[in-house]
């Protein structure tokens, strides 16, 4: 049974250290891909999926991020201000809990760019998420169809969609794309203020409550200047 998803959180607070020197004076979320800021790619994708509320966290170069978002003149965008401290992905969600509501939310890393496959990824994800069986559902890309840094992959996936972490000193066929649906209340009782969402996923995989959705297009991880060059070259060749 699918769930109505009306709120998304775009993760845009990071320093973008690996993207330097492009992020010396602007946040990573404002680095342009094909002439368009990464955060705008994410906002437009989320809005196209019918999401009516978009929370965006800001930290690095917060004044420039705030000005950019306010210039959109979009009442659906709500800023979660993390200028006092960098909280990582999990801590960012925890701080934003008063803005997110109680229902499952979609989260979207700002550096996640993709080309759709047979169907639109976000509607597929929303349709597939079953809150009775799942606490999180991650969009996973096959490592062979990724433009950018792949590493050793992140997860294996069972036939029913349940995911498991890659074993140490091994490789895995799937990589997290930076997009998921997750229940925000999972972050409420974690004592730390700054922590990665990985902390929540590890508990969920042990409980069999974490699932994956295979992305059937091409995913581009725009995390470095070289990955940005590779992404733009790939998009030019389409």
PDB file of C-alpha atoms in Angstrom:
ATOM      1  CA  UNK A   1       0.000   0.000   0.000  1.00  0.00           C
ATOM      2  CA  UNK A   2       1.629   3.253  -1.129  1.00  0.00           C
ATOM      3  CA  UNK A   3       1.723   6.427   0.949  1.00  0.00           C
ATOM      4  CA  UNK A   4       0.890  10.040   0.127  1.00  0.00           C
ATOM      5  CA  UNK A   5       4.166  11.984   0.156  1.00  0.00           C
ATOM      6  CA  UNK A   6       3.745  15.760   0.234  1.00  0.00           C
ATOM      7  CA  UNK A   7       7.006  16.957   1.839  1.00  0.00           C
ATOM      8  CA  UNK A   8      10.594  16.745   0.628  1.00  0.00           C
ATOM      9  CA  UNK A   9      13.885  17.809   2.167  1.00  0.00           C
ATOM     10  CA  UNK A  10      16.720  18.825  -0.139  1.00  0.00           C
ATOM     11  CA  UNK A  11      20.110  18.415   1.519  1.00  0.00           C
ATOM     12  CA  UNK A  12      22.066  21.541   0.565  1.00  0.00           C
ATOM     13  CA  UNK A  13      24.099  22.446   3.670  1.00  0.00           C
ATOM     14  CA  UNK A  14      27.455  20.839   2.890  1.00  0.00           C
ATOM     15  CA  UNK A  15      30.709  22.724   2.313  1.00  0.00           C
ATOM     16  CA  UNK A  16      31.422  20.858  -0.937  1.00  0.00           C
ATOM     17  CA  UNK A  17      35.067  20.378   0.029  1.00  0.00           C
ATOM     18  CA  UNK A  18      35.711  17.893  -2.771  1.00  0.00           C
ATOM     19  CA  UNK A  19      34.255  20.342  -5.285  1.00  0.00           C
ATOM     20  CA  UNK A  20      36.883  23.027  -4.601  1.00  0.00           C
ATOM     21  CA  UNK A  21      37.924  25.427  -6.077  1.00  0.00           C
ATOM     22  CA  UNK A  22      34.383  25.798  -7.455  1.00  0.00           C
ATOM     23  CA  UNK A  23      33.048  26.070  -3.910  1.00  0.00           C
ATOM     24  CA  UNK A  24      35.557  28.578  -2.590  1.00  0.00           C
ATOM     25  CA  UNK A  25      32.979  31.367  -2.856  1.00  0.00           C
ATOM     26  CA  UNK A  26      29.633  29.633  -3.344  1.00  0.00           C
ATOM     27  CA  UNK A  27      27.929  26.609  -1.774  1.00  0.00           C
ATOM     28  CA  UNK A  28      28.047  23.325  -3.638  1.00  0.00           C
ATOM     29  CA  UNK A  29      24.297  23.534  -4.196  1.00  0.00           C
ATOM     30  CA  UNK A  30      24.806  26.606  -6.396  1.00  0.00           C
ATOM     31  CA  UNK A  31      27.410  24.984  -8.659  1.00  0.00           C
ATOM     32  CA  UNK A  32      25.837  24.854 -12.106  1.00  0.00           C
ATOM     33  CA  UNK A  33      25.275  21.707 -14.150  1.00  0.00           C
ATOM     34  CA  UNK A  34      24.370  22.496 -17.746  1.00  0.00           C
ATOM     35  CA  UNK A  35      23.854  26.134 -16.794  1.00  0.00           C
ATOM     36  CA  UNK A  36      21.500  25.422 -13.892  1.00  0.00           C
ATOM     37  CA  UNK A  37      22.320  25.350 -10.166  1.00  0.00           C
ATOM     38  CA  UNK A  38      22.233  21.863  -8.679  1.00  0.00           C
ATOM     39  CA  UNK A  39      19.690  22.901  -6.067  1.00  0.00           C
ATOM     40  CA  UNK A  40      17.375  24.097  -8.855  1.00  0.00           C
ATOM     41  CA  UNK A  41      17.660  20.738 -10.620  1.00  0.00           C
ATOM     42  CA  UNK A  42      16.545  19.107  -7.355  1.00  0.00           C
ATOM     43  CA  UNK A  43      13.735  21.574  -6.635  1.00  0.00           C
ATOM     44  CA  UNK A  44      12.299  21.280 -10.126  1.00  0.00           C
ATOM     45  CA  UNK A  45      12.489  17.488 -10.074  1.00  0.00           C
ATOM     46  CA  UNK A  46      10.716  17.306  -6.710  1.00  0.00           C
ATOM     47  CA  UNK A  47       8.007  19.761  -7.762  1.00  0.00           C
ATOM     48  CA  UNK A  48       7.413  17.803 -10.972  1.00  0.00           C
ATOM     49  CA  UNK A  49       6.658  14.760  -8.791  1.00  0.00           C
ATOM     50  CA  UNK A  50       3.827  16.641  -7.096  1.00  0.00           C
ATOM     51  CA  UNK A  51       5.574  17.496  -3.821  1.00  0.00           C
ATOM     52  CA  UNK A  52       3.948  20.594  -2.323  1.00  0.00           C
ATOM     53  CA  UNK A  53       6.379  21.453   0.527  1.00  0.00           C
ATOM     54  CA  UNK A  54      10.161  21.582   0.116  1.00  0.00           C
ATOM     55  CA  UNK A  55      12.453  22.069   3.111  1.00  0.00           C
ATOM     56  CA  UNK A  56      16.034  23.023   2.197  1.00  0.00           C
ATOM     57  CA  UNK A  57      18.835  23.163   4.759  1.00  0.00           C
ATOM     58  CA  UNK A  58      21.580  25.766   4.446  1.00  0.00           C
ATOM     59  CA  UNK A  59      24.981  26.191   6.111  1.00  0.00           C
ATOM     60  CA  UNK A  60      27.954  26.951   3.834  1.00  0.00           C
ATOM     61  CA  UNK A  61      27.735  30.421   2.237  1.00  0.00           C
ATOM     62  CA  UNK A  62      24.287  30.621   3.779  1.00  0.00           C
ATOM     63  CA  UNK A  63      23.689  34.225   2.698  1.00  0.00           C
ATOM     64  CA  UNK A  64      24.123  33.283  -0.968  1.00  0.00           C
ATOM     65  CA  UNK A  65      21.910  30.212  -0.614  1.00  0.00           C
ATOM     66  CA  UNK A  66      19.187  32.207   1.102  1.00  0.00           C
ATOM     67  CA  UNK A  67      19.287  34.925  -1.556  1.00  0.00           C
ATOM     68  CA  UNK A  68      19.125  32.357  -4.351  1.00  0.00           C
ATOM     69  CA  UNK A  69      16.158  30.528  -2.834  1.00  0.00           C
ATOM     70  CA  UNK A  70      14.279  33.726  -2.008  1.00  0.00           C
ATOM     71  CA  UNK A  71      14.773  34.921  -5.592  1.00  0.00           C
ATOM     72  CA  UNK A  72      12.701  31.954  -6.757  1.00  0.00           C
ATOM     73  CA  UNK A  73       9.726  33.593  -5.010  1.00  0.00           C
ATOM     74  CA  UNK A  74       8.310  30.161  -4.284  1.00  0.00           C
ATOM     75  CA  UNK A  75       6.061  29.756  -1.241  1.00  0.00           C
ATOM     76  CA  UNK A  76       6.545  25.982  -1.260  1.00  0.00           C
ATOM     77  CA  UNK A  77      10.204  26.385  -0.186  1.00  0.00           C
ATOM     78  CA  UNK A  78      11.011  26.489   3.537  1.00  0.00           C
ATOM     79  CA  UNK A  79      14.572  27.118   4.731  1.00  0.00           C
ATOM     80  CA  UNK A  80      16.055  25.126   7.618  1.00  0.00           C
ATOM     81  CA  UNK A  81      18.923  27.284   8.901  1.00  0.00           C
ATOM     82  CA  UNK A  82      21.992  25.314  10.029  1.00  0.00           C
ATOM     83  CA  UNK A  83      24.436  28.202  10.047  1.00  0.00           C
ATOM     84  CA  UNK A  84      25.322  27.644  13.715  1.00  0.00           C
ATOM     85  CA  UNK A  85      26.763  24.173  13.088  1.00  0.00           C
ATOM     86  CA  UNK A  86      27.186  21.648  10.295  1.00  0.00           C
ATOM     87  CA  UNK A  87      24.962  18.746  11.295  1.00  0.00           C
ATOM     88  CA  UNK A  88      25.538  16.143   8.529  1.00  0.00           C
ATOM     89  CA  UNK A  89      22.593  14.514   6.787  1.00  0.00           C
ATOM     90  CA  UNK A  90      20.962  12.847   9.779  1.00  0.00           C
ATOM     91  CA  UNK A  91      21.452  15.800  12.080  1.00  0.00           C
ATOM     92  CA  UNK A  92      20.036  18.078   9.406  1.00  0.00           C
ATOM     93  CA  UNK A  93      16.853  16.015   9.238  1.00  0.00           C
ATOM     94  CA  UNK A  94      16.628  15.951  13.043  1.00  0.00           C
ATOM     95  CA  UNK A  95      16.916  19.744  13.276  1.00  0.00           C
ATOM     96  CA  UNK A  96      14.253  20.178  10.594  1.00  0.00           C
ATOM     97  CA  UNK A  97      11.724  17.848  12.264  1.00  0.00           C
ATOM     98  CA  UNK A  98       9.376  20.696  13.299  1.00  0.00           C
ATOM     99  CA  UNK A  99       9.133  21.624   9.605  1.00  0.00           C
ATOM    100  CA  UNK A 100       8.713  18.115   8.216  1.00  0.00           C
ATOM    101  CA  UNK A 101       5.546  16.793   9.816  1.00  0.00           C
ATOM    102  CA  UNK A 102       4.840  13.223  10.880  1.00  0.00           C
ATOM    103  CA  UNK A 103       4.388  11.492   7.523  1.00  0.00           C
ATOM    104  CA  UNK A 104       7.199   9.876   5.520  1.00  0.00           C
ATOM    105  CA  UNK A 105       9.238  12.395   3.559  1.00  0.00           C
ATOM    106  CA  UNK A 106      11.347  12.334   0.430  1.00  0.00           C
ATOM    107  CA  UNK A 107      14.972  13.436   0.827  1.00  0.00           C
ATOM    108  CA  UNK A 108      17.167  14.485  -2.084  1.00  0.00           C
ATOM    109  CA  UNK A 109      20.885  15.295  -2.031  1.00  0.00           C
ATOM    110  CA  UNK A 110      21.539  18.392  -4.104  1.00  0.00           C
ATOM    111  CA  UNK A 111      24.383  16.743  -6.074  1.00  0.00           C
ATOM    112  CA  UNK A 112      22.199  13.951  -7.450  1.00  0.00           C
ATOM    113  CA  UNK A 113      21.478  14.401 -11.172  1.00  0.00           C
ATOM    114  CA  UNK A 114      19.999  11.733 -13.405  1.00  0.00           C
ATOM    115  CA  UNK A 115      18.508  10.782 -16.738  1.00  0.00           C
ATOM    116  CA  UNK A 116      15.232   8.887 -16.452  1.00  0.00           C
ATOM    117  CA  UNK A 117      14.906   5.341 -17.704  1.00  0.00           C
ATOM    118  CA  UNK A 118      11.602   3.627 -18.506  1.00  0.00           C
ATOM    119  CA  UNK A 119       9.665   5.682 -15.949  1.00  0.00           C
ATOM    120  CA  UNK A 120      10.037   8.809 -13.820  1.00  0.00           C
ATOM    121  CA  UNK A 121      12.028   7.841 -10.734  1.00  0.00           C
ATOM    122  CA  UNK A 122      10.340   9.933  -8.041  1.00  0.00           C
ATOM    123  CA  UNK A 123       6.752   8.905  -8.922  1.00  0.00           C
ATOM    124  CA  UNK A 124       7.943   5.280  -9.062  1.00  0.00           C
ATOM    125  CA  UNK A 125       9.503   5.674  -5.612  1.00  0.00           C
ATOM    126  CA  UNK A 126       6.392   7.270  -4.137  1.00  0.00           C
ATOM    127  CA  UNK A 127       4.171   4.541  -5.594  1.00  0.00           C
ATOM    128  CA  UNK A 128       6.460   1.758  -4.338  1.00  0.00           C
ATOM    129  CA  UNK A 129       6.868   2.962  -0.748  1.00  0.00           C
ATOM    130  CA  UNK A 130       4.709   0.928   1.645  1.00  0.00           C
ATOM    131  CA  UNK A 131       4.842   2.359   5.193  1.00  0.00           C
ATOM    132  CA  UNK A 132       3.439  -0.837   6.670  1.00  0.00           C
ATOM    133  CA  UNK A 133       6.460  -2.825   5.454  1.00  0.00           C
ATOM    134  CA  UNK A 134       9.134  -0.142   5.099  1.00  0.00           C
ATOM    135  CA  UNK A 135      10.730   2.569   7.201  1.00  0.00           C
ATOM    136  CA  UNK A 136      12.990   3.705   4.360  1.00  0.00           C
ATOM    137  CA  UNK A 137      13.231   3.105   0.626  1.00  0.00           C
ATOM    138  CA  UNK A 138      16.412   4.203  -1.124  1.00  0.00           C
ATOM    139  CA  UNK A 139      16.835   4.818  -4.836  1.00  0.00           C
ATOM    140  CA  UNK A 140      19.816   2.702  -5.881  1.00  0.00           C
ATOM    141  CA  UNK A 141      21.807   2.905  -9.080  1.00  0.00           C
ATOM    142  CA  UNK A 142      23.612  -0.017 -10.693  1.00  0.00           C
ATOM    143  CA  UNK A 143      27.312   0.806 -10.414  1.00  0.00           C
ATOM    144  CA  UNK A 144      27.827   0.025 -14.107  1.00  0.00           C
ATOM    145  CA  UNK A 145      25.414   2.828 -15.108  1.00  0.00           C
ATOM    146  CA  UNK A 146      26.864   5.653 -13.008  1.00  0.00           C
ATOM    147  CA  UNK A 147      28.693   8.733 -14.243  1.00  0.00           C
ATOM    148  CA  UNK A 148      31.093   9.961 -11.555  1.00  0.00           C
ATOM    149  CA  UNK A 149      32.638   8.424  -8.453  1.00  0.00           C
ATOM    150  CA  UNK A 150      31.447   4.856  -7.875  1.00  0.00           C
ATOM    151  CA  UNK A 151      33.860   3.385  -5.359  1.00  0.00           C
ATOM    152  CA  UNK A 152      32.947  -0.137  -4.310  1.00  0.00           C
ATOM    153  CA  UNK A 153      29.198   0.356  -4.211  1.00  0.00           C
ATOM    154  CA  UNK A 154      27.029   0.530  -1.091  1.00  0.00           C
ATOM    155  CA  UNK A 155      24.366  -2.161  -0.995  1.00  0.00           C
ATOM    156  CA  UNK A 156      23.201  -5.559  -2.130  1.00  0.00           C
ATOM    157  CA  UNK A 157      19.475  -6.047  -2.711  1.00  0.00           C
ATOM    158  CA  UNK A 158      17.279  -9.105  -2.261  1.00  0.00           C
ATOM    159  CA  UNK A 159      14.538 -10.125  -4.693  1.00  0.00           C
ATOM    160  CA  UNK A 160      11.890  -8.570  -2.410  1.00  0.00           C
ATOM    161  CA  UNK A 161      13.786  -5.257  -2.353  1.00  0.00           C
ATOM    162  CA  UNK A 162      15.323  -5.510   1.101  1.00  0.00           C
ATOM    163  CA  UNK A 163      18.838  -4.101   1.160  1.00  0.00           C
ATOM    164  CA  UNK A 164      22.006  -5.065   3.010  1.00  0.00           C
ATOM    165  CA  UNK A 165      25.249  -3.150   3.455  1.00  0.00           C
ATOM    166  CA  UNK A 166      28.273  -4.125   1.414  1.00  0.00           C
ATOM    167  CA  UNK A 167      30.481  -6.518   3.350  1.00  0.00           C
ATOM    168  CA  UNK A 168      33.943  -5.220   4.311  1.00  0.00           C
ATOM    169  CA  UNK A 169      36.661  -5.824   1.691  1.00  0.00           C
ATOM    170  CA  UNK A 170      34.065  -6.568  -0.981  1.00  0.00           C
ATOM    171  CA  UNK A 171      32.146  -4.810  -3.744  1.00  0.00           C
ATOM    172  CA  UNK A 172      28.395  -4.323  -4.094  1.00  0.00           C
ATOM    173  CA  UNK A 173      26.303  -3.871  -7.245  1.00  0.00           C
ATOM    174  CA  UNK A 174      24.252  -0.885  -6.044  1.00  0.00           C
ATOM    175  CA  UNK A 175      25.108   2.636  -4.950  1.00  0.00           C
ATOM    176  CA  UNK A 176      22.852   5.035  -3.068  1.00  0.00           C
ATOM    177  CA  UNK A 177      21.799   7.894  -5.332  1.00  0.00           C
ATOM    178  CA  UNK A 178      21.106  10.426  -2.596  1.00  0.00           C
ATOM    179  CA  UNK A 179      17.323  10.052  -2.943  1.00  0.00           C
ATOM    180  CA  UNK A 180      15.008   8.175  -0.568  1.00  0.00           C
ATOM    181  CA  UNK A 181      11.722   8.114   1.287  1.00  0.00           C
ATOM    182  CA  UNK A 182      12.145   7.791   5.041  1.00  0.00           C
ATOM    183  CA  UNK A 183      10.084   8.226   8.212  1.00  0.00           C
ATOM    184  CA  UNK A 184      11.334  11.384   9.948  1.00  0.00           C
ATOM    185  CA  UNK A 185      10.453  10.228  13.450  1.00  0.00           C
ATOM    186  CA  UNK A 186      13.360   7.755  13.218  1.00  0.00           C
ATOM    187  CA  UNK A 187      15.713  10.688  13.827  1.00  0.00           C
ATOM    188  CA  UNK A 188      13.952  12.127  16.869  1.00  0.00           C
ATOM    189  CA  UNK A 189      15.460   9.945  19.606  1.00  0.00           C
ATOM    190  CA  UNK A 190      19.080   9.967  18.447  1.00  0.00           C
ATOM    191  CA  UNK A 191      21.144  11.739  21.083  1.00  0.00           C
ATOM    192  CA  UNK A 192      23.789  13.244  18.815  1.00  0.00           C
ATOM    193  CA  UNK A 193      23.152  16.563  17.122  1.00  0.00           C
ATOM    194  CA  UNK A 194      25.478  15.907  14.167  1.00  0.00           C
ATOM    195  CA  UNK A 195      25.324  12.448  12.567  1.00  0.00           C
ATOM    196  CA  UNK A 196      24.947  10.711   9.241  1.00  0.00           C
ATOM    197  CA  UNK A 197      21.737   9.087   8.020  1.00  0.00           C
ATOM    198  CA  UNK A 198      23.888   5.958   7.869  1.00  0.00           C
ATOM    199  CA  UNK A 199      23.250   5.595  11.611  1.00  0.00           C
ATOM    200  CA  UNK A 200      19.532   5.139  10.929  1.00  0.00           C
ATOM    201  CA  UNK A 201      20.034   2.885   7.913  1.00  0.00           C
ATOM    202  CA  UNK A 202      22.193   0.446   9.860  1.00  0.00           C
ATOM    203  CA  UNK A 203      19.397  -0.107  12.346  1.00  0.00           C
ATOM    204  CA  UNK A 204      16.802  -0.474   9.602  1.00  0.00           C
ATOM    205  CA  UNK A 205      18.814  -3.002   7.594  1.00  0.00           C
ATOM    206  CA  UNK A 206      19.209  -5.120  10.740  1.00  0.00           C
ATOM    207  CA  UNK A 207      15.435  -4.975  11.243  1.00  0.00           C
ATOM    208  CA  UNK A 208      14.632  -5.753   7.601  1.00  0.00           C
ATOM    209  CA  UNK A 209      12.837  -2.414   7.259  1.00  0.00           C
ATOM    210  CA  UNK A 210      15.129  -0.806   4.647  1.00  0.00           C
ATOM    211  CA  UNK A 211      14.314  -1.361   0.963  1.00  0.00           C
ATOM    212  CA  UNK A 212      15.734  -0.277  -2.352  1.00  0.00           C
ATOM    213  CA  UNK A 213      14.267   0.866  -5.658  1.00  0.00           C
ATOM    214  CA  UNK A 214      16.467   0.250  -8.673  1.00  0.00           C
ATOM    215  CA  UNK A 215      17.000   3.341 -10.801  1.00  0.00           C
ATOM    216  CA  UNK A 216      16.701   2.258 -14.423  1.00  0.00           C
ATOM    217  CA  UNK A 217      18.313   5.296 -16.051  1.00  0.00           C
ATOM    218  CA  UNK A 218      21.728   6.935 -15.740  1.00  0.00           C
ATOM    219  CA  UNK A 219      22.693   8.523 -12.433  1.00  0.00           C
ATOM    220  CA  UNK A 220      25.372  11.199 -12.177  1.00  0.00           C
ATOM    221  CA  UNK A 221      27.160  11.782  -8.871  1.00  0.00           C
ATOM    222  CA  UNK A 222      28.393  15.374  -9.215  1.00  0.00           C
ATOM    223  CA  UNK A 223      30.780  15.436  -6.270  1.00  0.00           C
ATOM    224  CA  UNK A 224      34.042  16.737  -7.772  1.00  0.00           C
ATOM    225  CA  UNK A 225      35.101  19.106 -10.585  1.00  0.00           C
ATOM    226  CA  UNK A 226      36.051  16.064 -12.680  1.00  0.00           C
ATOM    227  CA  UNK A 227      32.638  14.485 -12.081  1.00  0.00           C
ATOM    228  CA  UNK A 228      31.040  17.784 -13.093  1.00  0.00           C
ATOM    229  CA  UNK A 229      33.042  17.807 -16.331  1.00  0.00           C
ATOM    230  CA  UNK A 230      32.112  14.162 -16.984  1.00  0.00           C
ATOM    231  CA  UNK A 231      28.432  14.878 -16.306  1.00  0.00           C
ATOM    232  CA  UNK A 232      28.281  17.863 -18.609  1.00  0.00           C
ATOM    233  CA  UNK A 233      30.113  15.951 -21.345  1.00  0.00           C
ATOM    234  CA  UNK A 234      27.644  13.074 -20.985  1.00  0.00           C
ATOM    235  CA  UNK A 235      24.655  15.427 -21.152  1.00  0.00           C
ATOM    236  CA  UNK A 236      26.052  17.163 -24.238  1.00  0.00           C
ATOM    237  CA  UNK A 237      26.328  13.818 -26.013  1.00  0.00           C
ATOM    238  CA  UNK A 238      22.703  12.808 -25.441  1.00  0.00           C
TER     239      UNK A 238
END
